[in-house]
Amino acid sequence: MVKQPVSVNGVVRWRDVGLAKEAHREKERKMVVLRHEIGDVLRDVRQRQGRTLREVSHSARVSLGYLSEVERGQKEASSELLSSICSALVVPLSLMLREVSDRVAVAEGVIIPDTVPQELSREFVSDIPDELPEDLSRGLASSRA
């Protein structure tokens, strides 16, 4: 905690400074801009593939400058354009949007469960055998030896 002199009507008083600002910042949430998150994900995918902006823009039939602006979050891409870029990157649009959704959830402080919802797992419980088939059990046992 830091104290700072503050003059009010000629009277100097000491006030706590810094602590209130930090507490206020914690309460403020960073505004999430969707186009920034989309651009970050697209750039990450492209860079992981080791591809250049020029290669992807040519495959997606989008100008290099526009693709660059989309990746930097300066332009809001249409769904058609996003689909074209994802096709050029050979990544399903749904997976790209899932990654964006996860990043937004983290920024908002929402906890993302990494388990299958009970309603969905109940639907498939009857498909899961209680015991492993004999040939699979033997295969696992031999791989451990």
Coordinates of C-alpha atoms in Angstrom, one line a residue:
M1 CA 0.0 0.0 0.0
V2 CA 1.4 3.4 -1.0
K3 CA 0.4 6.7 0.6
Q4 CA 0.5 9.9 -1.3
P5 CA -0.1 13.5 -0.1
V6 CA -3.2 15.1 -1.5
S7 CA -4.0 18.8 -0.9
V8 CA -7.7 19.6 -0.3
N9 CA -8.4 23.3 0.4
G10 CA -4.9 23.9 1.5
V11 CA -4.9 21.0 3.9
V12 CA -2.6 18.1 3.1
R13 CA -3.9 14.7 3.8
W14 CA -2.4 11.3 3.1
R15 CA -4.4 8.9 0.9
D16 CA -3.8 5.3 0.0
V17 CA -2.9 5.0 -3.7
G18 CA -2.5 2.0 -5.8
L19 CA -4.5 -0.5 -3.9
A20 CA -7.9 0.8 -4.9
K21 CA -6.8 1.0 -8.5
E22 CA -5.6 -2.6 -8.5
A23 CA -8.8 -3.8 -6.9
H24 CA -10.8 -1.8 -9.5
R25 CA -8.7 -3.4 -12.4
E26 CA -9.5 -6.9 -11.0
K27 CA -13.2 -6.2 -11.2
E28 CA -13.0 -4.8 -14.7
R29 CA -13.0 -7.5 -17.4
K30 CA -11.0 -7.2 -20.5
M31 CA -13.4 -6.7 -23.4
V32 CA -13.1 -9.6 -25.8
V33 CA -13.1 -8.6 -29.5
L34 CA -14.2 -11.5 -31.6
R35 CA -12.3 -10.5 -34.7
H36 CA -9.1 -10.4 -32.7
E37 CA -9.6 -13.9 -31.4
I38 CA -10.5 -15.2 -34.8
G39 CA -7.4 -13.6 -36.3
D40 CA -5.2 -15.0 -33.6
V41 CA -6.5 -18.6 -34.2
L42 CA -6.1 -18.3 -38.0
R43 CA -2.6 -17.0 -37.6
D44 CA -1.7 -19.7 -35.1
V45 CA -3.0 -22.4 -37.5
R46 CA -1.2 -21.0 -40.5
Q47 CA 2.1 -20.6 -38.6
R48 CA 1.9 -24.2 -37.2
Q49 CA 1.6 -25.4 -40.7
G50 CA 4.6 -23.4 -41.7
R51 CA 2.7 -21.6 -44.5
T52 CA 3.0 -18.0 -45.6
L53 CA 0.3 -15.4 -45.9
R54 CA 0.9 -15.5 -49.7
E55 CA 0.3 -19.3 -49.9
V56 CA -2.9 -19.2 -47.9
S57 CA -4.3 -16.1 -49.5
H58 CA -3.8 -17.7 -53.0
S59 CA -5.5 -20.9 -51.9
A60 CA -8.4 -19.0 -50.3
R61 CA -8.7 -16.6 -53.2
V62 CA -8.4 -13.6 -50.8
S63 CA -6.0 -10.7 -51.3
L64 CA -2.8 -11.0 -49.2
G65 CA -3.5 -7.6 -47.6
Y66 CA -7.0 -8.5 -46.6
L67 CA -6.0 -11.8 -45.1
S68 CA -3.3 -10.0 -43.2
E69 CA -5.8 -7.5 -41.8
V70 CA -8.1 -10.4 -40.8
E71 CA -5.3 -12.1 -38.9
R72 CA -4.4 -8.9 -37.1
G73 CA -8.1 -8.4 -36.1
Q74 CA -8.4 -5.2 -38.1
K75 CA -11.1 -6.6 -40.5
E76 CA -14.3 -8.5 -39.6
A77 CA -14.4 -11.4 -42.0
S78 CA -17.7 -12.8 -43.3
S79 CA -18.7 -16.4 -42.8
E80 CA -18.0 -17.1 -46.4
L81 CA -14.6 -15.7 -46.2
L82 CA -13.8 -17.6 -43.0
S83 CA -15.0 -20.8 -44.7
S84 CA -12.7 -20.1 -47.6
I85 CA -9.7 -19.4 -45.3
C86 CA -10.4 -22.5 -43.3
S87 CA -10.7 -24.6 -46.4
A88 CA -7.3 -23.2 -47.6
L89 CA -5.8 -24.2 -44.2
V90 CA -7.5 -27.6 -44.4
V91 CA -9.2 -27.0 -41.0
P92 CA -12.9 -27.4 -40.4
L93 CA -14.6 -24.1 -39.7
S94 CA -16.2 -25.7 -36.7
L95 CA -12.8 -26.6 -35.1
M96 CA -11.6 -23.0 -35.7
L97 CA -14.7 -21.6 -34.1
R98 CA -14.4 -24.1 -31.2
E99 CA -10.9 -22.8 -30.5
V100 CA -12.1 -19.2 -30.7
S101 CA -15.0 -20.1 -28.3
D102 CA -12.5 -21.7 -25.8
R103 CA -10.3 -18.6 -25.9
V104 CA -13.3 -16.3 -25.3
A105 CA -14.5 -18.4 -22.4
V106 CA -11.0 -18.2 -20.8
A107 CA -10.9 -14.4 -21.3
E108 CA -14.4 -14.2 -19.6
G109 CA -13.3 -16.4 -16.7
V110 CA -15.8 -19.2 -17.7
I111 CA -14.7 -22.7 -16.7
I112 CA -14.7 -25.0 -19.6
P113 CA -15.4 -28.6 -18.6
D114 CA -13.1 -31.1 -20.2
T115 CA -15.5 -34.1 -19.6
V116 CA -18.4 -35.4 -21.5
P117 CA -21.8 -34.2 -20.2
Q118 CA -23.7 -36.9 -18.3
E119 CA -26.7 -36.6 -20.7
L120 CA -24.5 -37.5 -23.6
S121 CA -22.5 -40.3 -21.8
R122 CA -25.8 -42.0 -20.7
E123 CA -26.8 -42.3 -24.3
F124 CA -23.7 -44.4 -25.1
V125 CA -23.3 -46.3 -21.9
S126 CA -24.9 -49.5 -23.3
D127 CA -22.3 -49.4 -26.2
I128 CA -19.3 -49.7 -23.8
P129 CA -18.6 -53.3 -22.9
D130 CA -17.9 -54.2 -19.2
E131 CA -14.9 -56.4 -20.2
L132 CA -12.5 -56.1 -23.0
P133 CA -12.7 -58.7 -25.8
E134 CA -10.3 -61.6 -25.3
D135 CA -8.1 -60.7 -28.4
L136 CA -7.8 -57.1 -27.3
S137 CA -6.8 -58.2 -23.7
R138 CA -4.1 -60.5 -25.1
G139 CA -2.8 -57.7 -27.3
L140 CA -2.6 -55.3 -24.4
A141 CA -0.9 -57.9 -22.2
S142 CA 1.7 -58.7 -24.9
S143 CA 2.5 -55.0 -25.5
R144 CA 3.2 -54.5 -21.8
A145 CA 5.7 -57.4 -21.6

